[in-house]
Coordinates of N, CA and C in Angstrom, one line a residue:
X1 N 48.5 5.5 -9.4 CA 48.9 4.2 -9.0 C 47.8 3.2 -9.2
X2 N 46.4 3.2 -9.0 CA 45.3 2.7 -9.2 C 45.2 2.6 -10.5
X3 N 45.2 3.7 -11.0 CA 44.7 3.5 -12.6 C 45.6 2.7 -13.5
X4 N 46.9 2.9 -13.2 CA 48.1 2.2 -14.0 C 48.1 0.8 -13.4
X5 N 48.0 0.3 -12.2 CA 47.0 -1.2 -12.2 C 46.0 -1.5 -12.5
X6 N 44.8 -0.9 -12.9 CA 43.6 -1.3 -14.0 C 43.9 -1.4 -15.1
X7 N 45.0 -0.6 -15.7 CA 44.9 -0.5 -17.3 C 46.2 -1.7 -17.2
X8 N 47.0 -2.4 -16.4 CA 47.5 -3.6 -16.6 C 47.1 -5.2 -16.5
X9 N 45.3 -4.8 -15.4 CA 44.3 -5.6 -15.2 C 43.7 -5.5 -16.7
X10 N 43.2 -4.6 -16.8 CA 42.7 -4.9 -18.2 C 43.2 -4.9 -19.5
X11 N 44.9 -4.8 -19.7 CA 45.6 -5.3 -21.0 C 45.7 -6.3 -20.8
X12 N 45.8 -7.1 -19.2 CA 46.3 -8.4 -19.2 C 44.4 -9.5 -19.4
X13 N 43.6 -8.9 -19.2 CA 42.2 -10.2 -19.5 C 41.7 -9.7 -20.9
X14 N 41.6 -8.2 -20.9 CA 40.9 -7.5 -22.4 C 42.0 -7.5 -23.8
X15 N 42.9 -7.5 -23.6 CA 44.4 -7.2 -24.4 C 43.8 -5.5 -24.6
X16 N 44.0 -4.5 -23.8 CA 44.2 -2.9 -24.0 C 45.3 -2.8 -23.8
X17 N 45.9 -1.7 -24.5 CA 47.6 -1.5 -24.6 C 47.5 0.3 -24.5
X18 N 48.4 0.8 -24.2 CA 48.5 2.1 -23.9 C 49.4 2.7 -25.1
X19 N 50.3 1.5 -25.9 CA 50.8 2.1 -27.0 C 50.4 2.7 -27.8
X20 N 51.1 3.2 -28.7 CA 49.9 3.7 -30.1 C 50.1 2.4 -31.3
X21 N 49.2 2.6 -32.0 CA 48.7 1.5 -33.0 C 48.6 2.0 -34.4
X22 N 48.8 1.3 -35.4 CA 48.5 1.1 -36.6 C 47.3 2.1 -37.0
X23 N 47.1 2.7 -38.2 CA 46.1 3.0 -38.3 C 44.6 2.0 -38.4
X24 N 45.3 0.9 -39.0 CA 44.6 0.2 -39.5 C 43.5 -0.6 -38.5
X25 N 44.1 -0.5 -37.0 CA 43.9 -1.6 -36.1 C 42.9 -0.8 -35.6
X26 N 41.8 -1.4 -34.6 CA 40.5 -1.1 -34.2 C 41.0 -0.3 -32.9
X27 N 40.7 0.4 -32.7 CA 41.3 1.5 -31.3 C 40.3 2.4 -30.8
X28 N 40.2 2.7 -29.5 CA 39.6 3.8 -29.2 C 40.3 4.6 -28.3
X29 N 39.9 6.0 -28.5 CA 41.1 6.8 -27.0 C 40.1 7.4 -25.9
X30 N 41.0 6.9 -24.8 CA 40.1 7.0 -23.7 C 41.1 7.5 -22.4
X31 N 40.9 9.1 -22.1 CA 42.3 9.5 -21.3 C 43.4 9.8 -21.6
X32 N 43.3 10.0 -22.9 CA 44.8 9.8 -23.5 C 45.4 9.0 -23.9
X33 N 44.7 7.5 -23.3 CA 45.1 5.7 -23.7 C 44.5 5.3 -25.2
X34 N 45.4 5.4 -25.7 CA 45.1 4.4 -26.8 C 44.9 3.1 -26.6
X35 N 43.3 2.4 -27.0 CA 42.5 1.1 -26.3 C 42.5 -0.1 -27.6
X36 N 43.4 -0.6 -27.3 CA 42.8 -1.9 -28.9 C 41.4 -2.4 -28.4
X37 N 41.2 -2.8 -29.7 CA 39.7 -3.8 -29.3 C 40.0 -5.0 -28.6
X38 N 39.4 -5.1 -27.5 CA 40.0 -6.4 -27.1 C 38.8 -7.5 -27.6
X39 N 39.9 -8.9 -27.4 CA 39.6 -9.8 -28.3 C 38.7 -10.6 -27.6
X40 N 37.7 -10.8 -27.6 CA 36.5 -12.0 -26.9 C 36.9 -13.1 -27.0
X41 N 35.6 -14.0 -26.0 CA 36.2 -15.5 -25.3 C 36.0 -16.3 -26.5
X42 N 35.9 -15.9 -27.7 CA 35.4 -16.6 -29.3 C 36.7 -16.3 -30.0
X43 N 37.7 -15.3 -29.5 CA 38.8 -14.8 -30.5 C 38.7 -14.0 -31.5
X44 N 37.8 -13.2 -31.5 CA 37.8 -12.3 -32.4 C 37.9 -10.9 -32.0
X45 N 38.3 -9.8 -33.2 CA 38.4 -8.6 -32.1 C 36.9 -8.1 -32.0
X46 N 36.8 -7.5 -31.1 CA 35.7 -6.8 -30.5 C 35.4 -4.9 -31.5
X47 N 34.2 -5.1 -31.9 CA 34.1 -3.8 -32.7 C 33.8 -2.9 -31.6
X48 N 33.5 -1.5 -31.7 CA 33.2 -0.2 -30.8 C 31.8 -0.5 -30.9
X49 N 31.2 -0.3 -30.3 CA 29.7 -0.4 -30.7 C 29.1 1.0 -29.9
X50 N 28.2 1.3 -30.2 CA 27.1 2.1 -29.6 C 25.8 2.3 -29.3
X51 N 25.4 2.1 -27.5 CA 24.5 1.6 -27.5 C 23.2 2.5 -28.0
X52 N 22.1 2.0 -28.5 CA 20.7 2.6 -28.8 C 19.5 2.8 -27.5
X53 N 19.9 2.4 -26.4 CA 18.9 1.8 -25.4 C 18.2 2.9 -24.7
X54 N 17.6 3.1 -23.9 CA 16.7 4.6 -23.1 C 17.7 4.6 -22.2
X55 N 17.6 3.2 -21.4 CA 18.4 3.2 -20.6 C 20.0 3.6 -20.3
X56 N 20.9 3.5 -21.6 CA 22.1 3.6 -21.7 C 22.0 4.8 -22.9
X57 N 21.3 5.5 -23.4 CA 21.5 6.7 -24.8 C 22.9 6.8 -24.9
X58 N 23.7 6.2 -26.1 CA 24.8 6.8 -26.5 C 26.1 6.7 -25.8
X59 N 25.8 5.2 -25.1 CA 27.1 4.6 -23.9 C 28.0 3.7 -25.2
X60 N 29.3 4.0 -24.9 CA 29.6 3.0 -26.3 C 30.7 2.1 -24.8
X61 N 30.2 0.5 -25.9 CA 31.0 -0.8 -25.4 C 31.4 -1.6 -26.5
X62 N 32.2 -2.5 -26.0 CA 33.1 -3.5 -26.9 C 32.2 -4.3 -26.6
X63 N 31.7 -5.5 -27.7 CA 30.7 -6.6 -27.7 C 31.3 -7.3 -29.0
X64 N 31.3 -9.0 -28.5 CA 31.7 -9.7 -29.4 C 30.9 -9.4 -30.6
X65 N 31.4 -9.8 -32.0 CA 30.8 -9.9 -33.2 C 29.3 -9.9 -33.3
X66 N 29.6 -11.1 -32.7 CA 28.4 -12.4 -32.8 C 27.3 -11.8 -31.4
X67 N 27.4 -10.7 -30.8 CA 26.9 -9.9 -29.6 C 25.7 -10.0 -30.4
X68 N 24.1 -10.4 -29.5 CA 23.4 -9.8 -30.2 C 22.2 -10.2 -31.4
X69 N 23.1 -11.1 -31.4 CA 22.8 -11.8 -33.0 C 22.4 -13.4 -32.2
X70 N 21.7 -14.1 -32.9 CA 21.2 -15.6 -32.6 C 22.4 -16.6 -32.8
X71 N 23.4 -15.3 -33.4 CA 24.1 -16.6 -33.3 C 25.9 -16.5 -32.1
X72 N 25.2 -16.4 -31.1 CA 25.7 -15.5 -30.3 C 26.5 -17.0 -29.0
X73 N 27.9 -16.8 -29.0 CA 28.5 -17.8 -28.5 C 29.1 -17.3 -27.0
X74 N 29.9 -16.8 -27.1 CA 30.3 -16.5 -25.8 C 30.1 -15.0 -24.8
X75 N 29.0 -14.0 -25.4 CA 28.4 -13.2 -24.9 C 29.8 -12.1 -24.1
X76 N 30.1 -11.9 -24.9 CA 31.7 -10.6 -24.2 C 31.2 -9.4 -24.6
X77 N 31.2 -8.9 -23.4 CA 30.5 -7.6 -23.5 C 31.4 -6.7 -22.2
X78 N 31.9 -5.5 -22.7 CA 32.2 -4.6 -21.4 C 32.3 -3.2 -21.9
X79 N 32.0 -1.7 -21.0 CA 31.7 -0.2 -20.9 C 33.1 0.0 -21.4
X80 N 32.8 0.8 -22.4 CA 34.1 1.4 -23.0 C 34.4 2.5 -21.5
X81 N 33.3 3.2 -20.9 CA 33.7 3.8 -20.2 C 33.5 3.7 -18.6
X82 N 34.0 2.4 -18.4 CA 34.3 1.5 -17.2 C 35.3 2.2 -17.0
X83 N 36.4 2.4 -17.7 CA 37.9 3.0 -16.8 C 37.6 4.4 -16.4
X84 N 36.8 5.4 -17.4 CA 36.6 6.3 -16.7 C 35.7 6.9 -15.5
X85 N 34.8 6.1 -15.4 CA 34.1 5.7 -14.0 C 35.0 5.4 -12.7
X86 N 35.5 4.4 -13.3 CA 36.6 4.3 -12.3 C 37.6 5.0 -12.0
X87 N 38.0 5.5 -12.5 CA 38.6 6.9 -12.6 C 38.6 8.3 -11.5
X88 N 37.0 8.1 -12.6 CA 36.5 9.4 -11.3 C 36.1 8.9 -9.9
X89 N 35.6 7.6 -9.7 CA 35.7 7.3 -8.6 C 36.9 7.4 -7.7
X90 N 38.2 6.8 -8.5 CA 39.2 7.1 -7.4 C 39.5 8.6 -6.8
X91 N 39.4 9.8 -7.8 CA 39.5 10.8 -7.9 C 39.0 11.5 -6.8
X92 N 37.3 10.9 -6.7 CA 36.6 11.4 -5.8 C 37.1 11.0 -4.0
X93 N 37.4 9.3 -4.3 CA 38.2 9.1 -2.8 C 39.4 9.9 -2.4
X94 N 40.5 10.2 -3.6 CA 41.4 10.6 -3.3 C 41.3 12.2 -2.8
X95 N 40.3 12.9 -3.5 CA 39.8 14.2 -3.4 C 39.3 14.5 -1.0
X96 N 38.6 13.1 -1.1 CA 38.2 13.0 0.3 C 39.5 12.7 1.4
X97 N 40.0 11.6 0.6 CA 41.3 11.4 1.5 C 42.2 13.2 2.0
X98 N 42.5 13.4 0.8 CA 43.1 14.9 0.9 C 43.0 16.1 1.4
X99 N 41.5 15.9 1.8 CA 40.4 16.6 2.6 C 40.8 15.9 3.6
X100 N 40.9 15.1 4.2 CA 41.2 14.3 5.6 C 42.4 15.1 5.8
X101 N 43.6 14.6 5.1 CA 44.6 14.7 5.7 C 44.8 16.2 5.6
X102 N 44.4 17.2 5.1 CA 44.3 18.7 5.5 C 43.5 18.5 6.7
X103 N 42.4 17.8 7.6 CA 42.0 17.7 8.3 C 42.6 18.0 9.5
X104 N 43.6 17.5 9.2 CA 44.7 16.0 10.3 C 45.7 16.9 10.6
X105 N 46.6 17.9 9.4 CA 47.4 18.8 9.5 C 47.2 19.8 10.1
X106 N 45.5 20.5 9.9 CA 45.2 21.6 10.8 C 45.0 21.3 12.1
X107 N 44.6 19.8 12.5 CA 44.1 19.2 13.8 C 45.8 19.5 14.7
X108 N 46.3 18.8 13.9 CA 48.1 19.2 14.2 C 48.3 20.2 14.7
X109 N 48.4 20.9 13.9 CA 48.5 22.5 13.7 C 48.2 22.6 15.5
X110 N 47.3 23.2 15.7 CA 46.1 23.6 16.5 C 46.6 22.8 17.9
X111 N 46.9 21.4 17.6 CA 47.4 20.7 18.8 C 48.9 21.7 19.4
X112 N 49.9 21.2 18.3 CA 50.7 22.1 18.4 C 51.0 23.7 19.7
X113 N 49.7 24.4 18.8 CA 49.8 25.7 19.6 C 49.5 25.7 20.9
X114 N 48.3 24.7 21.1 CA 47.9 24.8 22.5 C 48.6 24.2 23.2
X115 N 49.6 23.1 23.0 CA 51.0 22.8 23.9 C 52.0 23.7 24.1
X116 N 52.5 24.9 23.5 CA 52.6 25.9 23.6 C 52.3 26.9 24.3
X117 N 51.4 27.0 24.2 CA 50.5 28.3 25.3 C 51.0 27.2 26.5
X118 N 50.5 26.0 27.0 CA 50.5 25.3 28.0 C 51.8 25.5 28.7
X119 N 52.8 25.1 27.9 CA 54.2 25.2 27.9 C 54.5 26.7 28.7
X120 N 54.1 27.8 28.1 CA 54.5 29.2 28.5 C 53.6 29.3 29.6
X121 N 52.5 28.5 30.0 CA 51.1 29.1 31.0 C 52.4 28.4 32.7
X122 N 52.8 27.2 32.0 CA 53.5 26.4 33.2 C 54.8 27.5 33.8
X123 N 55.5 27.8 32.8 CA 57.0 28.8 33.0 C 56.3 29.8 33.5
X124 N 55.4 30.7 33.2 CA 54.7 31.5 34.3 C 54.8 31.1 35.5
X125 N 53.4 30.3 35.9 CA 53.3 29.6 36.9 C 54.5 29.3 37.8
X126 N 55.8 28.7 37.5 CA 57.0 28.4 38.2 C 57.4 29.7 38.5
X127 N 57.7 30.8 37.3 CA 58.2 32.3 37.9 C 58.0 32.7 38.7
X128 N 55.7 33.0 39.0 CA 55.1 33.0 40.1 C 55.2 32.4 41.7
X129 N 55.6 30.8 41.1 CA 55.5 30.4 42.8 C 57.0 30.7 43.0
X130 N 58.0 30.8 42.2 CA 59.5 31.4 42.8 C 59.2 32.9 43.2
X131 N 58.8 33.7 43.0 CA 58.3 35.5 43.7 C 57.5 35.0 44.9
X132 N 56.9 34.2 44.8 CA 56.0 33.8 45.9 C 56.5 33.1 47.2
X133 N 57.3 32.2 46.3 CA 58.5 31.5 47.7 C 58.9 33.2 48.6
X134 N 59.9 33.8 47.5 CA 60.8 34.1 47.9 C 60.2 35.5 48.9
X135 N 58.7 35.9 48.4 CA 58.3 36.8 49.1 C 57.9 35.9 50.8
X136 N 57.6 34.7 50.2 CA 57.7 34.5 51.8 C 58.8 34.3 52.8
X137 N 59.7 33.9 52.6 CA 60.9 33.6 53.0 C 61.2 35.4 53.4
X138 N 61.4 36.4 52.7 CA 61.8 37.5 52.8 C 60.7 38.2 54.4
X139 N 59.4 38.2 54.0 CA 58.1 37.9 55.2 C 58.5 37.7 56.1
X140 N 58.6 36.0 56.4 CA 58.8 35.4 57.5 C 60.6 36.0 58.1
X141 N 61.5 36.2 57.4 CA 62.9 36.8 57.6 C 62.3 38.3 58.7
X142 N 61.5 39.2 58.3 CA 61.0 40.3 58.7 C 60.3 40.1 60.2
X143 N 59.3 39.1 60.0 CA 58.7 38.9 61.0 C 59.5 38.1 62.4
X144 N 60.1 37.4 62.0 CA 61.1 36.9 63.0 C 62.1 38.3 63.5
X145 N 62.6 38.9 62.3 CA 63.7 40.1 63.0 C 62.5 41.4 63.7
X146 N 61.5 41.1 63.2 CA 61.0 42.3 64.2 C 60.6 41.8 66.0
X147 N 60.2 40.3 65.7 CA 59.7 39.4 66.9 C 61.0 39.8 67.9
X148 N 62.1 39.4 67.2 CA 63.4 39.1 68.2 C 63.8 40.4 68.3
X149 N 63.9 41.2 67.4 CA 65.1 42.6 67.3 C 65.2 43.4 67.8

């Protein structure tokens, strides 16, 4: 559900399309998603690039043309592997949530039984004080027919 609204967030600002494409046309697959290049705030399409840095070794991003270069206009730059990040993020909440609600089910569970036991501890209890009445009643019957008899 998340992810099929990111990949409509970002066909709708990036132009990424889930269709398949031309051979011709600049694409990358990411998920299964076939990704056009999306087109920067200058209009051009965006090449694959791959970064060289210590910091980033071999992270590939979409970067305007002109990325880079002095002659550099509107600076469009984003992580080819932003959606998979995001991804696994959700994955991971969802993985926690899931864990919860197995939490919640056993919590259930467990509630469940001990209303149960409660339930049967009470019907005891009532059986008991009815033997218990009635042992008295039967007692006190005794004790009066022996007093008077």
């Amino acid at each position: 559900m998340l992810i099929g609204f990111l990949f409509y967030v970002f066909e709708f600002v990036f132009g990424f399309s889930e269709s398949c494409m031309a051979p011709s046309e600049s694409s990358s697959i990411v998920n299964d998603f076939v990704m056009e290049s999306p087109t920067c705030w200058c209009g051009l399409k965006t090449p694959l690039k791959t970064s060289h840095t210590k910091k980033n070794p071999g992270r590939r991003f979409f970067a305007c043309p002109n990325y880079n270069t002095g002659d550099a206009r509107c600076e469009f730059f984003v992580w080819l592997d932003i959606l998979t990040l995001l991804e696994e993020n959700f994955r991971v909440r969802e993985n926690k949530a899931s864990c919860c609600w197995e939490d919640v089910l056993q919590r259930d569970y467990d509630v469940r039984k001990r209303e149960e036991k409660v339930r049967d501890a009470v019907k005891n209890l009532k059986k008991q004080k009815q033997k218990l009445l009635m042992m008295y009643w039967v007692l006190t019957f005794v004790v009066v027919f022996a007093w008077f008899g």
